[in-house]
Amino acid sequence: MDKFEQAFNEIIEKDLKVEPRDWMPEKYRKNLIRQISQHAHSEVIGMQPEGNWLLRAPSLRSKQVLLAKIQDEAGHGLYLYSVAETLGISRQEMNAQLHSGEAKYSSIFNYPTLTWADMGAVGWLVDGAAIVNQVSLQRTSYGPYSRGMVRICKEESFHQRQGYEIMVQMANGTPEQKEMAQDALNRFWEPSLMMFGPHDADSAHSSQSMAWKIKRESNDHLRQRFIDRTVPQAHFLGLTIPDENLKFNEETGHWETSPFNWDEFWNVIKGNGPCNRERLDHHKKAHNENAWVREAAAAYSSKVETSVA
Amino acid sequence: MESGDRTWEVFIQKKPGLAFKHAGSCHGYDKKMAIQNARDLYTRRGEGRALWVVPTEAIVSVPLDDAEAFFDPGEDKAYRHATFYKIPDGVSHL
Ligand SMILES: [Fe+2]
Ligand SMILES: [Fe+2]
């Protein structure tokens, strides 16, 4: 083992942070780029299902809130692209990987948002699941990723609370509204649980990521934490978790659920979810239609590299 | 990277008088765009009232494996610290 590798191993062992210009194993770098770019793409693609309701938000307040949330998600995407860029990949390359299908994003965003209650369910469940994952990632071994997570977590709590507020309003509204809330929960419950990824035994990248402390807790562990937090929140709303086998285990203190439909999960990952095509096409279209902005900015910058406004 | 597009390191001063602190990085084709992007990205919730952006390639750092030798001159000079000196009892304001 050379002195570089030794220095790296020591950082991991002592729970310190690896910084961009430190030596790191090539596979550590690759692993990080894959995970962080996937995370960034998820934030960016995640704006689409919510953008779908921006012009139909039921009040000025809810429109302002939704807009602020979507803007935060754009920010999260940009923080994360910047983090990945410290590892030697450019944003342009990451975009190309997204467009070619080489890079993935979270499957949850391939489900449509059909009613206003879905804005509640997305904030409550999707952001809620993301928070559980991101809080854990605050302790990741790569310094810029960890600092990005701290910043993101601060912003996320508003996202989940605004979602739950919508759920409270719908669940306490007219019978039709309550039905919409239940329907949104029915559709988003299992996909939210699958956001944590495959079971630990079937997770391709998990063990090495855990050894390098890129990931700090396993998929199943994080998923269980989310379930235990969320079930009582659903009960408070007077809604039913769409799982007839759901039961509380007095001994372990955990809620137990039915096995998930993993065929569905893999099917969506492989690109056959209800909105995969639409999400990617929209991203490509926006990117291509904005080419002239990038060209103009490049032309302008070559003329005026003088002083700040 | 696309021509003209660069990354910039962002530093924020939380309040007047405090040191500027590194917050992350952003993109921008020129200085003005970089500092506006830094504002939109890093100060949406009153994180600060002053901003610096510096082209990423302008940052110089010490490689990890050199750190020991590089910082060594500062390690063994106890006499640079106030606690090194013995002052007789009864003397104050020192
Ligand atoms: Fe986010
Ligand atoms: Fe969020």
mmCIF file of C-alpha atoms and ligand atoms in Angstrom:
data_model
loop_
_atom_site.group_PDB
_atom_site.id
_atom_site.type_symbol
_atom_site.label_atom_id
_atom_site.label_comp_id
_atom_site.label_asym_id
_atom_site.label_seq_id
_atom_site.Cartn_x
_atom_site.Cartn_y
_atom_site.Cartn_z
ATOM 1 C CA MET A 1 0.000 0.000 0.000
ATOM 2 C CA ASP A 2 1.491 3.359 -0.939
ATOM 3 C CA LYS A 3 1.336 6.472 1.197
ATOM 4 C CA PHE A 4 -1.605 7.879 -0.781
ATOM 5 C CA GLU A 5 -3.773 4.873 -0.177
ATOM 6 C CA GLN A 6 -2.738 4.826 3.437
ATOM 7 C CA ALA A 7 -3.745 8.469 3.876
ATOM 8 C CA PHE A 8 -7.112 7.734 2.250
ATOM 9 C CA ASN A 9 -7.785 4.675 4.405
ATOM 10 C CA GLU A 10 -6.958 6.667 7.492
ATOM 11 C CA ILE A 11 -9.490 9.334 6.585
ATOM 12 C CA ILE A 12 -12.211 6.710 6.177
ATOM 13 C CA GLU A 13 -11.258 4.884 9.338
ATOM 14 C CA LYS A 14 -11.174 7.995 11.501
ATOM 15 C CA ASP A 15 -14.497 9.254 10.126
ATOM 16 C CA LEU A 16 -12.850 12.326 8.624
ATOM 17 C CA LYS A 17 -13.819 13.746 5.219
ATOM 18 C CA VAL A 18 -12.189 13.188 1.846
ATOM 19 C CA GLU A 19 -11.721 16.491 -0.007
ATOM 20 C CA PRO A 20 -11.690 17.063 -3.793
ATOM 21 C CA ARG A 21 -7.928 17.265 -4.247
ATOM 22 C CA ASP A 22 -7.083 14.339 -1.970
ATOM 23 C CA TRP A 23 -6.013 11.078 -3.533
ATOM 24 C CA MET A 24 -8.853 8.543 -3.699
ATOM 25 C CA PRO A 25 -9.269 5.103 -5.280
ATOM 26 C CA GLU A 26 -10.645 5.328 -8.814
ATOM 27 C CA LYS A 27 -13.596 3.143 -7.833
ATOM 28 C CA TYR A 28 -14.453 5.420 -4.916
ATOM 29 C CA ARG A 29 -14.521 8.341 -7.337
ATOM 30 C CA LYS A 30 -16.636 6.439 -9.871
ATOM 31 C CA ASN A 31 -19.016 5.208 -7.233
ATOM 32 C CA LEU A 32 -19.493 8.746 -5.916
ATOM 33 C CA ILE A 33 -20.041 10.199 -9.375
ATOM 34 C CA ARG A 34 -22.692 7.579 -10.099
ATOM 35 C CA GLN A 35 -24.527 8.149 -6.833
ATOM 36 C CA ILE A 36 -24.269 11.956 -6.772
ATOM 37 C CA SER A 37 -25.210 12.480 -10.408
ATOM 38 C CA GLN A 38 -28.200 10.164 -9.955
ATOM 39 C CA HIS A 39 -29.164 12.202 -6.907
ATOM 40 C CA ALA A 40 -28.785 15.468 -8.863
ATOM 41 C CA HIS A 41 -30.836 14.183 -11.806
ATOM 42 C CA SER A 42 -33.575 13.132 -9.373
ATOM 43 C CA GLU A 43 -33.815 16.640 -7.932
ATOM 44 C CA VAL A 44 -34.050 18.146 -11.410
ATOM 45 C CA ILE A 45 -36.472 15.636 -12.957
ATOM 46 C CA GLY A 46 -38.461 15.832 -9.713
ATOM 47 C CA MET A 47 -39.479 19.374 -10.635
ATOM 48 C CA GLN A 48 -41.656 18.079 -13.467
ATOM 49 C CA PRO A 49 -44.410 16.255 -11.551
ATOM 50 C CA GLU A 50 -44.791 19.315 -9.320
ATOM 51 C CA GLY A 51 -44.504 21.819 -12.145
ATOM 52 C CA ASN A 52 -47.555 20.056 -13.543
ATOM 53 C CA TRP A 53 -49.696 21.715 -10.813
ATOM 54 C CA LEU A 54 -48.094 25.139 -10.686
ATOM 55 C CA LEU A 55 -50.637 26.834 -12.928
ATOM 56 C CA ARG A 56 -53.542 25.003 -11.284
ATOM 57 C CA ALA A 57 -52.665 25.585 -7.630
ATOM 58 C CA PRO A 58 -55.907 26.342 -5.768
ATOM 59 C CA SER A 59 -54.774 29.626 -4.153
ATOM 60 C CA LEU A 60 -52.112 32.289 -4.466
ATOM 61 C CA ARG A 61 -50.526 31.069 -1.233
ATOM 62 C CA SER A 62 -50.282 27.479 -2.407
ATOM 63 C CA LYS A 63 -48.884 28.635 -5.730
ATOM 64 C CA GLN A 64 -46.162 30.714 -4.061
ATOM 65 C CA VAL A 65 -45.272 27.824 -1.776
ATOM 66 C CA LEU A 66 -45.135 25.304 -4.608
ATOM 67 C CA LEU A 67 -42.998 27.645 -6.691
ATOM 68 C CA ALA A 68 -40.564 28.150 -3.798
ATOM 69 C CA LYS A 69 -40.351 24.395 -3.278
ATOM 70 C CA ILE A 70 -39.665 23.716 -6.952
ATOM 71 C CA GLN A 71 -37.013 26.428 -6.935
ATOM 72 C CA ASP A 72 -35.372 24.711 -3.963
ATOM 73 C CA GLU A 73 -35.320 21.430 -5.883
ATOM 74 C CA ALA A 74 -33.568 23.175 -8.780
ATOM 75 C CA GLY A 75 -31.077 24.463 -6.215
ATOM 76 C CA HIS A 76 -30.577 20.945 -4.825
ATOM 77 C CA GLY A 77 -29.860 19.677 -8.310
ATOM 78 C CA LEU A 78 -27.292 22.418 -8.836
ATOM 79 C CA TYR A 79 -25.570 21.871 -5.461
ATOM 80 C CA LEU A 80 -25.248 18.209 -6.329
ATOM 81 C CA TYR A 81 -23.994 18.755 -9.882
ATOM 82 C CA SER A 82 -21.345 21.053 -8.372
ATOM 83 C CA VAL A 83 -20.395 18.345 -5.906
ATOM 84 C CA ALA A 84 -20.018 15.797 -8.701
ATOM 85 C CA GLU A 85 -17.958 18.294 -10.696
ATOM 86 C CA THR A 86 -15.365 18.403 -7.918
ATOM 87 C CA LEU A 87 -14.748 14.736 -8.836
ATOM 88 C CA GLY A 88 -13.780 15.530 -12.408
ATOM 89 C CA ILE A 89 -16.966 15.143 -14.432
ATOM 90 C CA SER A 90 -18.606 18.148 -16.111
ATOM 91 C CA ARG A 91 -22.257 19.102 -15.927
ATOM 92 C CA GLN A 92 -22.420 18.755 -19.680
ATOM 93 C CA GLU A 93 -21.245 15.137 -19.468
ATOM 94 C CA MET A 94 -23.785 14.414 -16.752
ATOM 95 C CA ASN A 95 -26.562 15.875 -18.874
ATOM 96 C CA ALA A 96 -25.445 13.743 -21.806
ATOM 97 C CA GLN A 97 -25.511 10.629 -19.577
ATOM 98 C CA LEU A 98 -29.019 11.482 -18.440
ATOM 99 C CA HIS A 99 -30.194 11.926 -21.995
ATOM 100 C CA SER A 100 -28.599 8.700 -23.224
ATOM 101 C CA GLY A 101 -30.126 6.743 -20.358
ATOM 102 C CA GLU A 102 -26.717 5.816 -18.964
ATOM 103 C CA ALA A 103 -27.434 7.771 -15.783
ATOM 104 C CA LYS A 104 -30.587 7.093 -13.805
ATOM 105 C CA TYR A 105 -32.823 9.162 -11.571
ATOM 106 C CA SER A 106 -35.216 8.106 -8.848
ATOM 107 C CA SER A 107 -38.106 6.042 -10.246
ATOM 108 C CA ILE A 108 -40.620 7.860 -8.093
ATOM 109 C CA PHE A 109 -40.642 10.749 -10.558
ATOM 110 C CA ASN A 110 -41.903 8.492 -13.320
ATOM 111 C CA TYR A 111 -45.345 8.408 -11.722
ATOM 112 C CA PRO A 112 -47.904 11.009 -12.785
ATOM 113 C CA THR A 113 -49.403 13.607 -10.426
ATOM 114 C CA LEU A 114 -53.099 13.334 -11.142
ATOM 115 C CA THR A 115 -54.817 15.537 -8.551
ATOM 116 C CA TRP A 116 -53.955 18.407 -6.214
ATOM 117 C CA ALA A 117 -53.797 15.897 -3.353
ATOM 118 C CA ASP A 118 -50.754 14.441 -5.108
ATOM 119 C CA MET A 119 -48.889 17.664 -4.273
ATOM 120 C CA GLY A 120 -49.592 16.842 -0.654
ATOM 121 C CA ALA A 121 -48.559 13.208 -1.005
ATOM 122 C CA VAL A 122 -45.368 14.100 -2.866
ATOM 123 C CA GLY A 123 -44.242 16.607 -0.227
ATOM 124 C CA TRP A 124 -45.219 14.363 2.661
ATOM 125 C CA LEU A 125 -44.046 10.984 1.324
ATOM 126 C CA VAL A 126 -41.511 11.622 -1.430
ATOM 127 C CA ASP A 127 -39.721 14.485 0.291
ATOM 128 C CA GLY A 128 -40.186 12.626 3.575
ATOM 129 C CA ALA A 129 -38.388 9.567 2.220
ATOM 130 C CA ALA A 130 -35.720 11.762 0.656
ATOM 131 C CA ILE A 131 -35.139 13.449 4.020
ATOM 132 C CA VAL A 132 -34.559 10.139 5.809
ATOM 133 C CA ASN A 133 -31.990 9.239 3.181
ATOM 134 C CA GLN A 134 -30.371 12.677 3.088
ATOM 135 C CA VAL A 135 -30.087 13.063 6.841
ATOM 136 C CA SER A 136 -28.110 9.831 6.855
ATOM 137 C CA LEU A 137 -25.943 11.088 3.984
ATOM 138 C CA GLN A 138 -24.902 14.150 5.981
ATOM 139 C CA ARG A 139 -22.320 11.774 7.453
ATOM 140 C CA THR A 140 -21.017 10.567 4.087
ATOM 141 C CA SER A 141 -17.228 10.414 3.765
ATOM 142 C CA TYR A 142 -16.924 12.817 0.813
ATOM 143 C CA GLY A 143 -16.676 16.350 2.222
ATOM 144 C CA PRO A 144 -18.476 18.346 -0.496
ATOM 145 C CA TYR A 145 -21.326 15.775 -0.627
ATOM 146 C CA SER A 146 -21.700 15.874 3.124
ATOM 147 C CA ARG A 147 -21.808 19.677 3.213
ATOM 148 C CA GLY A 148 -24.291 19.691 0.339
ATOM 149 C CA MET A 149 -26.530 17.340 2.328
ATOM 150 C CA VAL A 150 -26.428 19.586 5.388
ATOM 151 C CA ARG A 151 -27.587 22.504 3.273
ATOM 152 C CA ILE A 152 -30.265 20.435 1.527
ATOM 153 C CA CYS A 153 -31.639 18.991 4.769
ATOM 154 C CA LYS A 154 -32.152 22.472 6.179
ATOM 155 C CA GLU A 155 -34.317 23.316 3.192
ATOM 156 C CA GLU A 156 -36.186 20.001 3.005
ATOM 157 C CA SER A 157 -38.102 20.258 6.235
ATOM 158 C CA PHE A 158 -40.295 22.980 4.748
ATOM 159 C CA HIS A 159 -41.020 20.705 1.787
ATOM 160 C CA GLN A 160 -42.335 17.878 3.890
ATOM 161 C CA ARG A 161 -44.353 20.152 6.168
ATOM 162 C CA GLN A 162 -46.035 21.967 3.290
ATOM 163 C CA GLY A 163 -46.969 18.565 1.832
ATOM 164 C CA TYR A 164 -48.435 17.370 5.093
ATOM 165 C CA GLU A 165 -50.366 20.632 5.459
ATOM 166 C CA ILE A 166 -52.045 19.940 2.106
ATOM 167 C CA MET A 167 -52.863 16.406 3.276
ATOM 168 C CA VAL A 168 -54.431 17.784 6.477
ATOM 169 C CA GLN A 169 -56.573 20.190 4.462
ATOM 170 C CA MET A 170 -57.704 17.506 2.042
ATOM 171 C CA ALA A 171 -58.283 14.859 4.694
ATOM 172 C CA ASN A 172 -60.448 17.274 6.690
ATOM 173 C CA GLY A 173 -62.255 18.661 3.668
ATOM 174 C CA THR A 174 -65.282 17.444 1.742
ATOM 175 C CA PRO A 175 -65.786 13.682 1.251
ATOM 176 C CA GLU A 176 -64.468 14.094 -2.299
ATOM 177 C CA GLN A 177 -61.322 15.797 -1.022
ATOM 178 C CA LYS A 178 -60.750 13.106 1.565
ATOM 179 C CA GLU A 179 -61.141 10.509 -1.143
ATOM 180 C CA MET A 180 -58.529 12.309 -3.247
ATOM 181 C CA ALA A 181 -56.147 12.307 -0.275
ATOM 182 C CA GLN A 182 -56.652 8.566 0.226
ATOM 183 C CA ASP A 183 -56.213 7.930 -3.480
ATOM 184 C CA ALA A 184 -52.940 9.893 -3.515
ATOM 185 C CA LEU A 185 -51.675 7.890 -0.532
ATOM 186 C CA ASN A 186 -52.700 4.655 -2.262
ATOM 187 C CA ARG A 187 -50.707 5.508 -5.356
ATOM 188 C CA PHE A 188 -47.595 6.953 -3.693
ATOM 189 C CA TRP A 189 -47.174 4.640 -0.705
ATOM 190 C CA GLU A 190 -45.356 1.706 -2.256
ATOM 191 C CA PRO A 191 -43.327 3.752 -4.773
ATOM 192 C CA SER A 192 -42.115 5.897 -1.826
ATOM 193 C CA LEU A 193 -40.923 2.821 0.035
ATOM 194 C CA MET A 194 -39.081 1.703 -3.081
ATOM 195 C CA MET A 195 -37.212 5.016 -3.170
ATOM 196 C CA PHE A 196 -34.811 3.446 -0.673
ATOM 197 C CA GLY A 197 -33.708 0.980 -3.327
ATOM 198 C CA PRO A 198 -33.606 -2.813 -3.428
ATOM 199 C CA HIS A 199 -33.323 -4.956 -0.307
ATOM 200 C CA ASP A 200 -29.817 -4.998 1.145
ATOM 201 C CA ALA A 201 -29.224 -8.524 -0.139
ATOM 202 C CA ASP A 202 -29.972 -7.456 -3.738
ATOM 203 C CA SER A 203 -28.288 -4.078 -3.777
ATOM 204 C CA ALA A 204 -25.418 -4.093 -6.254
ATOM 205 C CA HIS A 205 -23.380 -1.177 -4.909
ATOM 206 C CA SER A 206 -24.251 -1.237 -1.234
ATOM 207 C CA SER A 207 -21.515 -3.125 0.559
ATOM 208 C CA GLN A 208 -18.585 -1.287 -1.000
ATOM 209 C CA SER A 209 -20.370 2.023 -0.486
ATOM 210 C CA MET A 210 -20.889 1.168 3.160
ATOM 211 C CA ALA A 211 -17.244 0.143 3.587
ATOM 212 C CA TRP A 212 -16.119 3.473 2.141
ATOM 213 C CA LYS A 213 -18.740 5.248 4.252
ATOM 214 C CA ILE A 214 -20.303 6.826 1.174
ATOM 215 C CA LYS A 215 -23.546 5.333 2.479
ATOM 216 C CA ARG A 216 -23.869 5.156 6.244
ATOM 217 C CA GLU A 217 -27.014 3.085 6.714
ATOM 218 C CA SER A 218 -28.483 0.277 4.639
ATOM 219 C CA ASN A 219 -31.510 0.595 2.340
ATOM 220 C CA ASP A 220 -33.704 -1.614 4.517
ATOM 221 C CA HIS A 221 -32.719 0.192 7.688
ATOM 222 C CA LEU A 222 -33.586 3.603 6.260
ATOM 223 C CA ARG A 223 -36.829 2.293 4.755
ATOM 224 C CA GLN A 224 -37.940 0.941 8.123
ATOM 225 C CA ARG A 225 -37.225 4.285 9.783
ATOM 226 C CA PHE A 226 -39.420 5.994 7.196
ATOM 227 C CA ILE A 227 -42.255 3.488 7.644
ATOM 228 C CA ASP A 228 -42.192 3.856 11.424
ATOM 229 C CA ARG A 229 -42.401 7.625 11.164
ATOM 230 C CA THR A 230 -45.027 7.752 8.467
ATOM 231 C CA VAL A 231 -47.639 5.226 9.588
ATOM 232 C CA PRO A 232 -48.703 7.280 12.647
ATOM 233 C CA GLN A 233 -48.824 10.418 10.477
ATOM 234 C CA ALA A 234 -51.253 8.640 8.135
ATOM 235 C CA HIS A 235 -53.385 7.541 11.074
ATOM 236 C CA PHE A 236 -53.517 11.105 12.331
ATOM 237 C CA LEU A 237 -54.972 12.097 8.967
ATOM 238 C CA GLY A 238 -57.601 9.381 9.309
ATOM 239 C CA LEU A 239 -56.260 7.719 6.169
ATOM 240 C CA THR A 240 -55.547 4.043 5.615
ATOM 241 C CA ILE A 241 -52.126 2.758 4.579
ATOM 242 C CA PRO A 242 -52.835 0.652 1.475
ATOM 243 C CA ASP A 243 -51.414 -2.571 2.905
ATOM 244 C CA GLU A 244 -53.726 -5.101 4.484
ATOM 245 C CA ASN A 245 -50.808 -6.885 6.144
ATOM 246 C CA LEU A 246 -49.537 -3.777 7.891
ATOM 247 C CA LYS A 247 -49.152 -4.471 11.595
ATOM 248 C CA PHE A 248 -47.226 -3.208 14.567
ATOM 249 C CA ASN A 249 -44.789 -5.655 16.072
ATOM 250 C CA GLU A 250 -44.843 -5.018 19.821
ATOM 251 C CA GLU A 251 -41.587 -6.866 20.342
ATOM 252 C CA THR A 252 -39.450 -5.043 17.800
ATOM 253 C CA GLY A 253 -41.332 -1.770 18.025
ATOM 254 C CA HIS A 254 -41.533 -1.617 14.227
ATOM 255 C CA TRP A 255 -44.337 -1.576 11.692
ATOM 256 C CA GLU A 256 -44.284 -4.599 9.399
ATOM 257 C CA THR A 257 -45.410 -4.421 5.777
ATOM 258 C CA SER A 258 -46.218 -6.812 2.921
ATOM 259 C CA PRO A 259 -43.465 -7.790 0.499
ATOM 260 C CA PHE A 260 -43.139 -5.196 -2.249
ATOM 261 C CA ASN A 261 -43.868 -5.704 -5.903
ATOM 262 C CA TRP A 262 -40.271 -5.603 -7.107
ATOM 263 C CA ASP A 263 -41.192 -6.542 -10.669
ATOM 264 C CA GLU A 264 -42.924 -3.205 -10.884
ATOM 265 C CA PHE A 265 -39.865 -1.479 -9.404
ATOM 266 C CA TRP A 266 -37.435 -2.993 -11.915
ATOM 267 C CA ASN A 267 -39.851 -2.363 -14.719
ATOM 268 C CA VAL A 268 -39.929 1.365 -13.937
ATOM 269 C CA ILE A 269 -36.139 1.471 -13.537
ATOM 270 C CA LYS A 270 -35.779 -0.139 -16.956
ATOM 271 C CA GLY A 271 -37.731 2.753 -18.443
ATOM 272 C CA ASN A 272 -41.262 1.347 -18.631
ATOM 273 C CA GLY A 273 -42.934 3.451 -15.948
ATOM 274 C CA PRO A 274 -45.954 5.576 -16.799
ATOM 275 C CA CYS A 275 -43.935 8.776 -17.406
ATOM 276 C CA ASN A 276 -40.305 7.762 -18.127
ATOM 277 C CA ARG A 277 -40.478 8.804 -21.742
ATOM 278 C CA GLU A 278 -42.291 12.069 -21.037
ATOM 279 C CA ARG A 279 -39.833 13.138 -18.306
ATOM 280 C CA LEU A 280 -36.750 12.584 -20.440
ATOM 281 C CA ASP A 281 -38.271 14.084 -23.565
ATOM 282 C CA HIS A 282 -39.235 17.195 -21.639
ATOM 283 C CA HIS A 283 -35.723 17.571 -20.237
ATOM 284 C CA LYS A 284 -34.148 17.147 -23.672
ATOM 285 C CA LYS A 285 -36.558 19.576 -25.245
ATOM 286 C CA ALA A 286 -35.876 22.268 -22.626
ATOM 287 C CA HIS A 287 -32.147 21.717 -22.947
ATOM 288 C CA ASN A 288 -32.178 21.949 -26.738
ATOM 289 C CA GLU A 289 -34.487 24.915 -26.867
ATOM 290 C CA ASN A 290 -32.169 26.807 -24.541
ATOM 291 C CA ALA A 291 -29.085 26.244 -26.659
ATOM 292 C CA TRP A 292 -29.248 29.820 -27.948
ATOM 293 C CA VAL A 293 -29.051 31.154 -24.371
ATOM 294 C CA ARG A 294 -25.824 29.267 -23.768
ATOM 295 C CA GLU A 295 -24.407 30.449 -27.083
ATOM 296 C CA ALA A 296 -25.311 34.045 -26.320
ATOM 297 C CA ALA A 297 -23.779 33.813 -22.841
ATOM 298 C CA ALA A 298 -20.568 32.392 -24.270
ATOM 299 C CA ALA A 299 -20.374 35.147 -26.912
ATOM 300 C CA TYR A 300 -21.062 37.803 -24.279
ATOM 301 C CA SER A 301 -18.512 36.461 -21.816
ATOM 302 C CA SER A 302 -15.758 36.473 -24.429
ATOM 303 C CA LYS A 303 -16.376 40.226 -24.884
ATOM 304 C CA VAL A 304 -16.874 41.408 -21.315
ATOM 305 C CA GLU A 305 -14.525 39.772 -18.862
ATOM 306 C CA THR A 306 -13.968 43.044 -17.093
ATOM 307 C CA SER A 307 -15.555 44.007 -13.785
ATOM 308 C CA VAL A 308 -18.539 42.979 -11.714
ATOM 309 C CA ALA A 309 -21.765 44.923 -12.042
ATOM 310 C CA MET B 1 -17.149 22.095 -20.301
ATOM 311 C CA GLU B 2 -19.057 24.165 -22.821
ATOM 312 C CA SER B 3 -17.094 27.129 -24.133
ATOM 313 C CA GLY B 4 -17.306 30.101 -21.803
ATOM 314 C CA ASP B 5 -19.049 28.138 -19.043
ATOM 315 C CA ARG B 6 -16.939 27.921 -15.888
ATOM 316 C CA THR B 7 -17.304 26.921 -12.268
ATOM 317 C CA TRP B 8 -16.799 29.440 -9.487
ATOM 318 C CA GLU B 9 -16.216 28.970 -5.771
ATOM 319 C CA VAL B 10 -18.714 30.846 -3.629
ATOM 320 C CA PHE B 11 -17.911 32.557 -0.322
ATOM 321 C CA ILE B 12 -20.554 34.141 1.902
ATOM 322 C CA GLN B 13 -20.218 36.641 4.716
ATOM 323 C CA LYS B 14 -23.048 36.038 7.125
ATOM 324 C CA LYS B 15 -22.836 39.404 8.901
ATOM 325 C CA PRO B 16 -20.590 42.439 8.541
ATOM 326 C CA GLY B 17 -17.344 41.845 10.391
ATOM 327 C CA LEU B 18 -17.346 38.050 10.107
ATOM 328 C CA ALA B 19 -14.984 36.095 7.870
ATOM 329 C CA PHE B 20 -16.179 34.971 4.441
ATOM 330 C CA LYS B 21 -16.949 31.268 4.462
ATOM 331 C CA HIS B 22 -16.844 28.826 1.582
ATOM 332 C CA ALA B 23 -20.380 27.715 0.649
ATOM 333 C CA GLY B 24 -19.908 25.615 -2.497
ATOM 334 C CA SER B 25 -19.636 26.329 -6.181
ATOM 335 C CA CYS B 26 -21.795 27.507 -9.040
ATOM 336 C CA HIS B 27 -21.659 27.986 -12.794
ATOM 337 C CA GLY B 28 -21.363 31.191 -14.758
ATOM 338 C CA TYR B 29 -20.115 32.373 -18.108
ATOM 339 C CA ASP B 30 -18.852 35.684 -16.750
ATOM 340 C CA LYS B 31 -18.348 37.408 -13.382
ATOM 341 C CA LYS B 32 -21.727 39.059 -13.312
ATOM 342 C CA MET B 33 -23.604 35.885 -14.158
ATOM 343 C CA ALA B 34 -21.506 33.951 -11.648
ATOM 344 C CA ILE B 35 -22.319 36.269 -8.760
ATOM 345 C CA GLN B 36 -26.018 36.380 -9.661
ATOM 346 C CA ASN B 37 -26.140 32.592 -9.867
ATOM 347 C CA ALA B 38 -24.335 32.373 -6.523
ATOM 348 C CA ARG B 39 -26.984 34.660 -5.018
ATOM 349 C CA ASP B 40 -29.874 32.602 -6.404
ATOM 350 C CA LEU B 41 -28.293 29.334 -5.378
ATOM 351 C CA TYR B 42 -26.794 30.061 -1.954
ATOM 352 C CA THR B 43 -28.674 33.001 -0.432
ATOM 353 C CA ARG B 44 -32.376 32.222 -0.852
ATOM 354 C CA ARG B 45 -32.930 32.400 2.917
ATOM 355 C CA GLY B 46 -30.844 35.323 4.107
ATOM 356 C CA GLU B 47 -27.630 33.305 4.414
ATOM 357 C CA GLY B 48 -25.574 36.462 4.022
ATOM 358 C CA ARG B 49 -25.282 40.038 2.854
ATOM 359 C CA ALA B 50 -21.955 39.841 1.028
ATOM 360 C CA LEU B 51 -20.690 37.394 -1.585
ATOM 361 C CA TRP B 52 -17.440 36.545 -3.305
ATOM 362 C CA VAL B 53 -17.068 34.345 -6.347
ATOM 363 C CA VAL B 54 -13.645 33.118 -7.436
ATOM 364 C CA PRO B 55 -12.887 31.031 -10.541
ATOM 365 C CA THR B 56 -12.371 27.455 -9.333
ATOM 366 C CA GLU B 57 -9.061 27.135 -11.127
ATOM 367 C CA ALA B 58 -7.721 30.050 -9.063
ATOM 368 C CA ILE B 59 -7.904 27.998 -5.846
ATOM 369 C CA VAL B 60 -4.537 26.611 -4.746
ATOM 370 C CA SER B 61 -4.417 23.850 -2.149
ATOM 371 C CA VAL B 62 -1.901 21.578 -0.445
ATOM 372 C CA PRO B 63 -2.104 17.936 -1.514
ATOM 373 C CA LEU B 64 -2.993 15.599 1.341
ATOM 374 C CA ASP B 65 0.204 13.575 1.157
ATOM 375 C CA ASP B 66 2.292 16.765 1.448
ATOM 376 C CA ALA B 67 0.333 18.166 4.342
ATOM 377 C CA GLU B 68 2.526 16.732 7.064
ATOM 378 C CA ALA B 69 5.767 18.207 5.744
ATOM 379 C CA PHE B 70 4.083 21.382 4.632
ATOM 380 C CA PHE B 71 2.609 22.264 8.009
ATOM 381 C CA ASP B 72 5.491 20.859 10.006
ATOM 382 C CA PRO B 73 7.236 24.215 10.663
ATOM 383 C CA GLY B 74 4.281 25.311 12.780
ATOM 384 C CA GLU B 75 4.043 22.186 14.911
ATOM 385 C CA ASP B 76 7.003 22.402 17.301
ATOM 386 C CA LYS B 77 7.039 26.061 18.270
ATOM 387 C CA ALA B 78 5.405 26.152 21.638
ATOM 388 C CA TYR B 79 6.910 29.590 22.212
ATOM 389 C CA ARG B 80 4.413 30.987 19.710
ATOM 390 C CA HIS B 81 1.658 30.421 22.244
ATOM 391 C CA ALA B 82 0.942 32.710 25.177
ATOM 392 C CA THR B 83 0.824 29.773 27.602
ATOM 393 C CA PHE B 84 4.551 29.142 27.002
ATOM 394 C CA TYR B 85 5.526 32.073 29.243
ATOM 395 C CA LYS B 86 5.622 32.085 33.044
ATOM 396 C CA ILE B 87 4.445 35.296 34.647
ATOM 397 C CA PRO B 88 4.924 35.735 38.440
ATOM 398 C CA ASP B 89 1.808 35.587 40.614
ATOM 399 C CA GLY B 90 0.356 38.940 41.452
ATOM 400 C CA VAL B 91 0.914 40.488 38.023
ATOM 401 C CA SER B 92 -2.334 41.175 36.209
ATOM 402 C CA HIS B 93 -3.484 42.280 32.760
ATOM 403 C CA LEU B 94 -0.985 39.992 31.016
HETATM 404 FE FE FE C 1 -34.602 18.184 -2.858
HETATM 405 FE FE FE C 2 -37.575 18.535 -1.463
#
